[in-house]
Coordinates of C-alpha atoms in Angstrom, one line a residue:
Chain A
X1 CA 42.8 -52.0 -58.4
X2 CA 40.3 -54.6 -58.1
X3 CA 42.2 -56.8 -60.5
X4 CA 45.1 -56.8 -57.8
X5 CA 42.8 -57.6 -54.7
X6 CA 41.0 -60.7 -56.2
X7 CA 42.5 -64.0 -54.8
X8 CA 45.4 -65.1 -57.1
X9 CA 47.0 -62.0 -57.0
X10 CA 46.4 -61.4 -53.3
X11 CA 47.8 -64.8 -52.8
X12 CA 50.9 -63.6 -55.5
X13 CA 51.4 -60.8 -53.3
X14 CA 51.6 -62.5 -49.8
X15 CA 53.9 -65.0 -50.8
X16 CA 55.7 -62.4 -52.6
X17 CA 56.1 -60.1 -49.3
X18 CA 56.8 -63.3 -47.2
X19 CA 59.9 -63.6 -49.2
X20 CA 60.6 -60.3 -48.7
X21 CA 60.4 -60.4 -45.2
X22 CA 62.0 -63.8 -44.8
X23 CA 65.2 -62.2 -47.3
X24 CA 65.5 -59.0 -45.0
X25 CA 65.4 -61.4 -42.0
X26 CA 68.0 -63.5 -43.3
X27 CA 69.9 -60.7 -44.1
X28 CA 69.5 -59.0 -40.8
X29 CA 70.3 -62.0 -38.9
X30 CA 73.7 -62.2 -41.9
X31 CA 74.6 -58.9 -40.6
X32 CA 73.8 -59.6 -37.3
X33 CA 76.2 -62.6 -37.5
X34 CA 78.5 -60.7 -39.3
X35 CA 79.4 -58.0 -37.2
X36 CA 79.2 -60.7 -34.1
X37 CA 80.9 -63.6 -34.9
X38 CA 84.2 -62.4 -36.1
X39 CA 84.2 -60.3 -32.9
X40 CA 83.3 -63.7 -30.7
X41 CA 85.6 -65.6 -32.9
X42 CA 88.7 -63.4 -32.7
X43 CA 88.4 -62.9 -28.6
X44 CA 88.9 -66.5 -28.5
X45 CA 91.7 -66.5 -31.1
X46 CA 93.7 -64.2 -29.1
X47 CA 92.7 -66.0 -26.0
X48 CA 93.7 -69.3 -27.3
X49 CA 97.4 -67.9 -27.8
X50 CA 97.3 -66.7 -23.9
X51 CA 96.1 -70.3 -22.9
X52 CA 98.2 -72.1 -25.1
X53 CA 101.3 -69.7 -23.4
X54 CA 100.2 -70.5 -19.9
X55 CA 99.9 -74.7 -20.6
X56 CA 103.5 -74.5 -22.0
X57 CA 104.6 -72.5 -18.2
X58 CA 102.6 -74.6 -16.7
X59 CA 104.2 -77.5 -17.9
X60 CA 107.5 -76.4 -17.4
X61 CA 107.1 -75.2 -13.8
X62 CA 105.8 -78.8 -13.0
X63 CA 108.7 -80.5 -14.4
X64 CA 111.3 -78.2 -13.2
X65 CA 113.1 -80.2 -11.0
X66 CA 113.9 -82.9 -13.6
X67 CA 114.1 -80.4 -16.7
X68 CA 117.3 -77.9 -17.0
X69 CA 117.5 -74.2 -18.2
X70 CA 118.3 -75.7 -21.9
X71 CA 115.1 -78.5 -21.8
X72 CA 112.9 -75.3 -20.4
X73 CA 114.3 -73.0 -23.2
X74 CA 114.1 -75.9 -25.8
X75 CA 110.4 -76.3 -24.4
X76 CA 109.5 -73.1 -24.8
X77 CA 110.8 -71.2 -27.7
X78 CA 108.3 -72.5 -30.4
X79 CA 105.2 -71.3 -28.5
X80 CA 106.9 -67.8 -27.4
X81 CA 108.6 -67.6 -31.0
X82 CA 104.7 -68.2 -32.2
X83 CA 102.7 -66.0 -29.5
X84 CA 104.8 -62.3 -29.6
X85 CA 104.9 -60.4 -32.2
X86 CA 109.2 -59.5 -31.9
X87 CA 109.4 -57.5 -34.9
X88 CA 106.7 -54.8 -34.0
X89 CA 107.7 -55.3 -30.1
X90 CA 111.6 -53.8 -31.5
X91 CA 110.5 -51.6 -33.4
X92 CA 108.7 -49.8 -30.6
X93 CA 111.3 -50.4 -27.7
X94 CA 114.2 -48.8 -30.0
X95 CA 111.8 -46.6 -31.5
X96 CA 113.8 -43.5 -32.8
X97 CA 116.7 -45.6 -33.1
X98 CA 115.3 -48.1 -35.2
X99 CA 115.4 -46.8 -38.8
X100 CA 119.2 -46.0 -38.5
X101 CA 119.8 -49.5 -38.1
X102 CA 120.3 -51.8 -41.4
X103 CA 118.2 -54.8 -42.4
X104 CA 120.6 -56.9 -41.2
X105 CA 120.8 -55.5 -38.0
X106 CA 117.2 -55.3 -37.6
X107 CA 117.0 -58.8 -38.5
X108 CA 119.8 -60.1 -36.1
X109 CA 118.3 -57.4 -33.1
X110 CA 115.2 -59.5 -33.7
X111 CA 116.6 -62.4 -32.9
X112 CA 118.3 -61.7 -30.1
X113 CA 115.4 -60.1 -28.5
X114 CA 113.8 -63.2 -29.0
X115 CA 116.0 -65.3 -27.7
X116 CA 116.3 -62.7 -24.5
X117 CA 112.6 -63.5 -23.9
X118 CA 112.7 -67.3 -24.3
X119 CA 115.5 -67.1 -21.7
X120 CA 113.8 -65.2 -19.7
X121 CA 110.1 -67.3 -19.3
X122 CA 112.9 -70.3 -18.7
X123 CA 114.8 -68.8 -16.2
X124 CA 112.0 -67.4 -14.1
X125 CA 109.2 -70.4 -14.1
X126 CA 111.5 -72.7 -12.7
X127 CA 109.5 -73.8 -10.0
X128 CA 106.1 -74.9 -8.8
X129 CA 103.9 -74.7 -6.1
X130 CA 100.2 -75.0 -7.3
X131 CA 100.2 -71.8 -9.2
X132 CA 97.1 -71.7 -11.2
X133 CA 96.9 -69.0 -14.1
X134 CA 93.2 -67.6 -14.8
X135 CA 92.6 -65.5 -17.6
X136 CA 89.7 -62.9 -16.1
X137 CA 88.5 -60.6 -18.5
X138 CA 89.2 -59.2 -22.4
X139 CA 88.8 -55.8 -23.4
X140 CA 88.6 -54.2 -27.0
X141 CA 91.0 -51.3 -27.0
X142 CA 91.3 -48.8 -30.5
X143 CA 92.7 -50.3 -33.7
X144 CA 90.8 -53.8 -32.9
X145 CA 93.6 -54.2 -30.2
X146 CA 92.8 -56.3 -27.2
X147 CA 94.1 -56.1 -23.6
X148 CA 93.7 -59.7 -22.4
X149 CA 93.8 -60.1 -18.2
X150 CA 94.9 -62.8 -16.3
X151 CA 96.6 -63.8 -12.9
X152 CA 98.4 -66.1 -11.6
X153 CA 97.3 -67.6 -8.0
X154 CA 98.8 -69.1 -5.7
X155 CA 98.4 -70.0 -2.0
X156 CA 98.7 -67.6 1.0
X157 CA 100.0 -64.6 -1.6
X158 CA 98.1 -62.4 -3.3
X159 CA 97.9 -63.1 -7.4
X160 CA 100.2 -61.4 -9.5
X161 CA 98.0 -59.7 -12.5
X162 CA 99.3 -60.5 -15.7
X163 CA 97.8 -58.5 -18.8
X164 CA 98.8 -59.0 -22.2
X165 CA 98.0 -56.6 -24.7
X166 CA 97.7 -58.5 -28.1
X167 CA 97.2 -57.4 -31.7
X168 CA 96.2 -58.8 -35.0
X169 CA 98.5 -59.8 -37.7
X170 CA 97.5 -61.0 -41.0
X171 CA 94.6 -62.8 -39.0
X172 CA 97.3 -64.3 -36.4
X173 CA 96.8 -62.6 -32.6
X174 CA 99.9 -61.8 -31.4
X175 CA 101.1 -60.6 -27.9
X176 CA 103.1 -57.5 -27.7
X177 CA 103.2 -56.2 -24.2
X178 CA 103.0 -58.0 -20.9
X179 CA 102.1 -55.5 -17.7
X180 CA 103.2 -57.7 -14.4
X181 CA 100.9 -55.6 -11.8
X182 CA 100.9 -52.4 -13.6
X183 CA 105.0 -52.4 -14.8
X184 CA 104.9 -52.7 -18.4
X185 CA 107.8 -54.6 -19.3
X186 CA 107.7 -53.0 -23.1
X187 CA 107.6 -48.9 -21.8
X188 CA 110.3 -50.2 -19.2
X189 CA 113.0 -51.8 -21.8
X190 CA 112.1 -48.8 -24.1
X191 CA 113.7 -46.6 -21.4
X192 CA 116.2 -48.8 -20.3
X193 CA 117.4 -49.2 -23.9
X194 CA 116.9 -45.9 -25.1
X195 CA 119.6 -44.7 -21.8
X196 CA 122.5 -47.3 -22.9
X197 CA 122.1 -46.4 -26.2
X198 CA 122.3 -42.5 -25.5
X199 CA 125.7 -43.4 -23.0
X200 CA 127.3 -46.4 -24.7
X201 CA 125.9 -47.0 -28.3
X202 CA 123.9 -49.7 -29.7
X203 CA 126.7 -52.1 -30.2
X204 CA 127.2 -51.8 -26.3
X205 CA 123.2 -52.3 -26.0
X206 CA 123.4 -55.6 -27.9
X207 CA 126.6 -56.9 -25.6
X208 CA 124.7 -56.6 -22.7
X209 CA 121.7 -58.5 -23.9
X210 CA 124.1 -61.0 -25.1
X211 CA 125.7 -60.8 -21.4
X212 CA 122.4 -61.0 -19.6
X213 CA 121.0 -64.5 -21.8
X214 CA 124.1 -66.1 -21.2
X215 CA 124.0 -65.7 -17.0
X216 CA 120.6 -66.3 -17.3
X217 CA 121.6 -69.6 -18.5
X218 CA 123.8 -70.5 -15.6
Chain B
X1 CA 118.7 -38.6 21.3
X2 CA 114.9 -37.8 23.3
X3 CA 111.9 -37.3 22.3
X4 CA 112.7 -33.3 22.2
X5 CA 115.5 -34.2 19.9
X6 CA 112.6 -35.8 17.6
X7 CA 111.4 -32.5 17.7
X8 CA 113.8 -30.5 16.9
X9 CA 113.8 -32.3 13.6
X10 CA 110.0 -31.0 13.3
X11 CA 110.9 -27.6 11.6
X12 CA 113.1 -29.3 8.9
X13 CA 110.4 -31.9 8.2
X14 CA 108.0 -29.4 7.7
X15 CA 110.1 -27.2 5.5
X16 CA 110.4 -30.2 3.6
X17 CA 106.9 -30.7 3.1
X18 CA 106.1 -27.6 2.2
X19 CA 109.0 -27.1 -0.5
X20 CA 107.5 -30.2 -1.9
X21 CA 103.9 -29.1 -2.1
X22 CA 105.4 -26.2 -3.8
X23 CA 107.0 -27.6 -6.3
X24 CA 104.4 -30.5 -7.0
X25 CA 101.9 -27.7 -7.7
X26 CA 103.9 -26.1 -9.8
X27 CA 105.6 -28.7 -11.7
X28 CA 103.4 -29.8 -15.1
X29 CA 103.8 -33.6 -15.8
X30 CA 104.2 -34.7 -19.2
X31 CA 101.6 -37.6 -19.8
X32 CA 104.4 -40.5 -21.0
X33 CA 107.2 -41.6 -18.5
X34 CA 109.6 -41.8 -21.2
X35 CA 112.3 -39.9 -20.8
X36 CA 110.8 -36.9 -19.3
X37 CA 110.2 -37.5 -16.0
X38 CA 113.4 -36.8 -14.5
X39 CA 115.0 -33.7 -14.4
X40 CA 117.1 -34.7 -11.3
X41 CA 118.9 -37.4 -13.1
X42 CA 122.5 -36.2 -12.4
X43 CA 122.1 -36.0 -8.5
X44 CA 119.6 -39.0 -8.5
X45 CA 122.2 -40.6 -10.0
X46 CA 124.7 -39.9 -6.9
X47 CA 122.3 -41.1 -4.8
X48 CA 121.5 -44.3 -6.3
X49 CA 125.1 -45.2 -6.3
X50 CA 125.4 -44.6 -2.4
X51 CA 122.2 -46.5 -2.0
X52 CA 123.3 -49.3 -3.9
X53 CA 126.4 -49.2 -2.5
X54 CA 125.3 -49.5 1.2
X55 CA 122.8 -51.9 0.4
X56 CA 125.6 -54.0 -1.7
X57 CA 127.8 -54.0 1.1
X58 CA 125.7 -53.9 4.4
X59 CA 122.3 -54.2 4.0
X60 CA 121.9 -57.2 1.7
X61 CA 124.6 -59.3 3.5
X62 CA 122.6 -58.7 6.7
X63 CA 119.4 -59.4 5.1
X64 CA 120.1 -62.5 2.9
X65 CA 120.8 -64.9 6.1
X66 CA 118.3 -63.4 7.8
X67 CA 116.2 -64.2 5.2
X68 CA 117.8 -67.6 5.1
X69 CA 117.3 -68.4 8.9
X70 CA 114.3 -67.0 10.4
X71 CA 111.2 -69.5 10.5
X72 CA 108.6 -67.9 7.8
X73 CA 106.1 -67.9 10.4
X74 CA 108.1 -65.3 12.5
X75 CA 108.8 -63.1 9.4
X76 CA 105.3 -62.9 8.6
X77 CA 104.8 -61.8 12.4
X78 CA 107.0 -59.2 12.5
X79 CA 105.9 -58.1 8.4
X80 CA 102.9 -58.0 10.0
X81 CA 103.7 -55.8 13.2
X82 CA 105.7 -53.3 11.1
X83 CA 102.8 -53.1 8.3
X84 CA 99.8 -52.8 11.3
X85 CA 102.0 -50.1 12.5
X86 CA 101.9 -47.9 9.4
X87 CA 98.5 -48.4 8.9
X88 CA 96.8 -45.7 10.6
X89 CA 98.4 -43.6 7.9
X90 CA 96.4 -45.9 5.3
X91 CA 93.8 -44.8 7.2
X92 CA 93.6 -41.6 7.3
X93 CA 94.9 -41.4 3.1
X94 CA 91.6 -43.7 2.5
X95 CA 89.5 -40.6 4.2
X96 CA 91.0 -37.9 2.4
X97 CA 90.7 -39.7 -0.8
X98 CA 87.2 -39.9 -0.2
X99 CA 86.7 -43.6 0.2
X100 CA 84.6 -43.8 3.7
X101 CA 83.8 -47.2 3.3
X102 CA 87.2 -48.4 2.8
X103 CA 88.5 -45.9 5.2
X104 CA 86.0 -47.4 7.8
X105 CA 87.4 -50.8 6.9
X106 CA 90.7 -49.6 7.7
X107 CA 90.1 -48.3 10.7
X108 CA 88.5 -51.1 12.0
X109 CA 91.0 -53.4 10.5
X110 CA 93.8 -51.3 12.5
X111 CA 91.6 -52.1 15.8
X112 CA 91.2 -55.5 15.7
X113 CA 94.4 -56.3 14.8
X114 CA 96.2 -53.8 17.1
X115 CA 94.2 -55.8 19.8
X116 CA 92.8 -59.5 18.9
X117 CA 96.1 -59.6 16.3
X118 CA 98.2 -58.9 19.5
X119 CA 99.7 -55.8 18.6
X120 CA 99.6 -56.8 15.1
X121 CA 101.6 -59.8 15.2
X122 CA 98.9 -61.8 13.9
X123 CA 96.9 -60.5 11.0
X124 CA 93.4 -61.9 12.2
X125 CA 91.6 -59.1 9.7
X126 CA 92.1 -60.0 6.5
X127 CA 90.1 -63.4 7.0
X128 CA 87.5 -61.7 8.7
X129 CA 87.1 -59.9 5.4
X130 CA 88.8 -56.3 6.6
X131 CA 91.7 -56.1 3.5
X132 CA 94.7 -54.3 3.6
X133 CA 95.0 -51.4 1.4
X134 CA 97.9 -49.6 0.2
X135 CA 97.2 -46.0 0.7
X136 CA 99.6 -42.8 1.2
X137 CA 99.9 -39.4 0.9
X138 CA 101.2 -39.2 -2.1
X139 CA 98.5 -41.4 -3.9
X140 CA 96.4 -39.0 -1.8
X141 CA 97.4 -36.0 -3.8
X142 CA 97.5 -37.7 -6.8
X143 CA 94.2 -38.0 -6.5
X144 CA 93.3 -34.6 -6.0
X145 CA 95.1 -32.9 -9.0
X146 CA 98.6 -32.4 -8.1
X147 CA 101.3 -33.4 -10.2
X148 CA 103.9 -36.4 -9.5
X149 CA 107.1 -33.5 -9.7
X150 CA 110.4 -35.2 -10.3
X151 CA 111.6 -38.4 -9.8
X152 CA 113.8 -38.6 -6.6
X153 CA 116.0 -40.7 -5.4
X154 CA 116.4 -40.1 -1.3
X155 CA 120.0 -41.2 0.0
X156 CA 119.4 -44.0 3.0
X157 CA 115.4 -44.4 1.4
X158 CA 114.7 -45.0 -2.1
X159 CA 113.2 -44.1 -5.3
X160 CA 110.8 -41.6 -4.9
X161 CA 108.8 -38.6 -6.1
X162 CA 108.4 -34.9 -5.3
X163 CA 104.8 -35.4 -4.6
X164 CA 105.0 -38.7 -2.2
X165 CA 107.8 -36.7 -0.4
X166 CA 105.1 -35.2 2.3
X167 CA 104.0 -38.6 2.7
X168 CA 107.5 -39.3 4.7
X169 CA 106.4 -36.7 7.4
X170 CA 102.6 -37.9 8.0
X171 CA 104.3 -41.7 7.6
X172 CA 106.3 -40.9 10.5
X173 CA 104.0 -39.0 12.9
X174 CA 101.2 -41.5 12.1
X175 CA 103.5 -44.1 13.4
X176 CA 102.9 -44.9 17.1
X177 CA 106.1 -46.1 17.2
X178 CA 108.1 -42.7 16.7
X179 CA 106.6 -41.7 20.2
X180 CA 108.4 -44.5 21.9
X181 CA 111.5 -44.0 24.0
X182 CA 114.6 -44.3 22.0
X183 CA 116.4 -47.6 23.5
X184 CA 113.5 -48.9 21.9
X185 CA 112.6 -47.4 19.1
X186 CA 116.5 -47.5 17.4
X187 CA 116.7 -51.7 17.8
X188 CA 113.5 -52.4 16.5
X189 CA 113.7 -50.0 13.3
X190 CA 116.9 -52.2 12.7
X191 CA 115.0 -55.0 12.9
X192 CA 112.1 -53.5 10.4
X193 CA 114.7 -52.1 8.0
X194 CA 116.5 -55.5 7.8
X195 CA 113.0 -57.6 7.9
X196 CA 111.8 -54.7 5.0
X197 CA 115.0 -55.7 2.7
X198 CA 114.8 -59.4 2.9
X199 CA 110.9 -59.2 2.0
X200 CA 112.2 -57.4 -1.1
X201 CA 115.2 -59.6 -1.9
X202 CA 113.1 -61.6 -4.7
X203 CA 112.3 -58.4 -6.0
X204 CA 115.9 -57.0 -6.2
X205 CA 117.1 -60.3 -7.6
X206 CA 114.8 -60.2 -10.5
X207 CA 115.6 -56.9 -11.3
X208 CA 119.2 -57.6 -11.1
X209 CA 119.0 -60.6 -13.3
X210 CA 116.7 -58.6 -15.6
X211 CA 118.1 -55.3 -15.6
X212 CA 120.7 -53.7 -18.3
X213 CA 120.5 -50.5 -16.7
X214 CA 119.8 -50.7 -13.4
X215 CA 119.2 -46.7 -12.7
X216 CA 116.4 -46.8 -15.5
X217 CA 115.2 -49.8 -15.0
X218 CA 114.6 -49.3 -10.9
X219 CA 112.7 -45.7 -12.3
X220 CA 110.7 -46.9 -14.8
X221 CA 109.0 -49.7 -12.7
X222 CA 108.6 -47.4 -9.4
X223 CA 107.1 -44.7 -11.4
X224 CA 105.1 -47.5 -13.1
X225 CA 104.0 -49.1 -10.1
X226 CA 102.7 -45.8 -8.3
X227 CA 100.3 -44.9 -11.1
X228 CA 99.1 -48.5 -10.7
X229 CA 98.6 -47.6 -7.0
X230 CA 97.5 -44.2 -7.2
X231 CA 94.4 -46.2 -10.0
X232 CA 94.3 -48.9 -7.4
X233 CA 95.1 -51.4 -9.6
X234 CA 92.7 -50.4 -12.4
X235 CA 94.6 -47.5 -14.6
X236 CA 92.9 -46.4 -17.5
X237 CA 92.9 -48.1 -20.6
X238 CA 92.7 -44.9 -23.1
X239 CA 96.5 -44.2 -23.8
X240 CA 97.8 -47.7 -23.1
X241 CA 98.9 -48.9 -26.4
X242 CA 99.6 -45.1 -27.5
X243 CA 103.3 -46.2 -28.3
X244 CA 102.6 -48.6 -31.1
X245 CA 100.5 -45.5 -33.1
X246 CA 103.4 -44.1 -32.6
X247 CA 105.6 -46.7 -34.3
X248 CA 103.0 -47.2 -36.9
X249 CA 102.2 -43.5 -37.8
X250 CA 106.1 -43.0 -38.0
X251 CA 106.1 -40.4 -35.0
X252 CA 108.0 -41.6 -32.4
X253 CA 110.8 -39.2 -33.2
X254 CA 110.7 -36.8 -30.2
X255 CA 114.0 -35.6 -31.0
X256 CA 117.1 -35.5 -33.3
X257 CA 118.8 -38.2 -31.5
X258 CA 120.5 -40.9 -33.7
X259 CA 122.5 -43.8 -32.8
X260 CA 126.4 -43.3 -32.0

């Protein structure tokens, strides 16, 4: 015992448990950064994607009078090609229908639900009158989804709420529902779908997407 | 017809509520609107048609130049009257809900318009802080427990559901309009029923350019749009994304039906 207490061991000890100490802190403060940072760093991932939507509507509302429907669709389809996630969003909307459908199919209903969604962002922000989009709040939801909200504002109307609820993919965020005021457009195509593929089949479903891009282009 | 005539309607009205209390008690609501929310569907149907038909051909052509022609500033008068109007039914829905501050706002926000507003052509409350509210009866018993009931679609009135149908009756005798003599009241109800459809022209014209199916798509966004009432805005988040478990866990097949 006394061996242990006289000064070059006590001193072999202290720096010894300063280590220690200065290794669990590190380590907490690791963990703490750990578990944090990610969290911090994904929130602004996924938010990023929302911002990066609402620049590319902004920009085409401003130039709307000089751009057409093709220059707005042209303008647009990279960033919304990028920012949804298609191939889980399909998979949901046709849900029980889905996995009767061949690759191919799948591959080419993809598309064309793409390309329905392009058209539509191009066809409805064709104007602009000081609308300013504001992203509010983001909330974690289960399975590390996230439910980003935002609104658009603009003078003497009330803002329309816009939430996205976003998910990650291979470390890419991804949008796959937008809820305008509380109507989820996702829940509301899976219905709609679902009841002209019950009456007319899917072939008729994919005619009248077809049918719908095409006068949204005129 | 008098204001005995108005009356006479009374008994029917009330029948009406009370086979709709009825059958919003006893109906149980499955949680998701997909697919299961409307037993009605064949006579909705019917209805919709006739609605759509009227408005294609009558309402709608009226309301579009009327749209068109009338200053803003006097359609957000008359918006205005109409809405001030129904209000003391907001009133009375933010009370039974249990919301006594709002429901004091709204009172007070019916006042002062009804009077500084003139009538409430001018709506001098919502600067003065006093917002408007979107209240009924059928958010009203949402809120305490009963279920929505069926999806309805009312010939001459709209998308609707079993449970907002009592809402029609307190709508209308919360109206001080309906005591009015009839010369009156029958012009100006034009006049709100055409200023009401032009305010929802954008809305109908997106849905049109949107829609595939229009029955479904009109449903699903109503029934969509109460709940977001009913939560005022703020529904809950636990169930929201639900549907992609599904689609990931493989168990989205509610039923045997394949693709024709």
């Amino acid at each position: 015992m006394r061996s242990l207490l006289d000064q070059g061991n006590f001193k072999y000890i202290s720096v010894r448990l300063v280590r220690l100490l200065v290794s669990i802190m590190l380590l907490t403060f690791a963990q703490v950064a750990n578990t944090n940072e990610p969290t911090e760093e994904s929130h602004d991932a996924a938010v990023a994607v929302i911002e990066q939507l609402h620049t590319n509507l902004l920009e085409v509302m401003q130039a709307a009078d000089t751009m057409s429907f093709a220059e707005r669709y042209s303008k647009l389809e990279p960033t919304i090609t990028e920012s949804f996630d298609t191939p889980i969003i399909v998979k949901v909307i046709l849900s029980r229908y889905w996995k009767n459908l061949t690759n191919q199919k799948q591959e080419n209903f993809i598309q064309l639900f793409n390309r329905q969604t392009i058209a539509t962002y191009a066809s409805r922000f064709d104007s602009y009158s000081d609308e300013i989009f504001a992203i509010k709040t983001v909330e974690q939801l289960k399975k590390g989804r996230l439910l980003v909200r935002s609104e658009i504002r603009s003078k003497g109307e009330s803002p329309v709420n816009l939430d996205y609820l976003m998910h990650n993919n291979n470390g890419n965020w991804f949008i796959i529902s937008v809820i305008a005021d509380g109507v989820n457009d996702l829940s509301l195509k899976r219905a709609e779908y679902s009841a002209v593929i019950k009456k007319n089949g899917f072939e008729n479903l994919v005619t009248n997407i077809e049918k719908k891009i095409v006068e949204m282009e005129n | 017809m008098n204001r005995s005539g108005k009356i006479r309607f009374l008994p029917i009205i009330l029948a009406l509520l009370f086979i709709s209390i009825a059958s919003g008690c006893a109906s149980t609501q499955p949680k998701d609107t997909f697919d299961n929310n409307d037993q009605l569907e064949p006579v909705n149907r019917v209805s919709f048609n006739f609605n759509e038909t009227l408005d294609q051909y009558i309402l709608k052509p009226i309301a579009e130049p009327y749209a068109k022609y009338t200053p803003p500033i006097y359609r957000a008068g008359i918006t205005n009257f109409f809405d001030n109007l129904t209000y003391l039914n907001v009133v009375l829905n933010s009370f039974l809900q249990g919301k006594f501050g709002q429901g004091l706002s709204d009172a007070t926000r019916f006042i002062v318009n009804s009077t500084l507003g003139i009538g409430g052509l001018n709506d001098i409350a919502t600067p003065m802080g006093l917002e408007k509210h979107d209240e009924d009866l059928g958010q009203t018993l949402a809120v305490w427990g009963v279920g929505q009931g069926s999806y309805l679609v009312i010939p001459l009135s709209g998308p609707n559901t079993v449970r907002n149908t009592p809402d029609m009756v307190t709508s209308t005798v919360l109206n001080p309009f309906w005591y009015i003599s009839n010369a009156i009241l029958w012009p100006v109800s034009a006049l709100n029923l055409i200023n009401t459809r032009a305010n929802l022209l954008e809305a109908t014209n997106l849905r049109d350019e949107a829609a595939i199916e229009p029955y479904t798509f009109t449903r699903e966004a109503f029934l969509q749009q109460r709940k977001y009432l009913i939560y005022d805005g703020n529904p809950p988040l636990e169930g929201y994304d639900d549907i992609f478990d599904d689609a990931e866990d493989g168990v989205s097949d509610s039923d045997t039906l394949s693709i024709e």
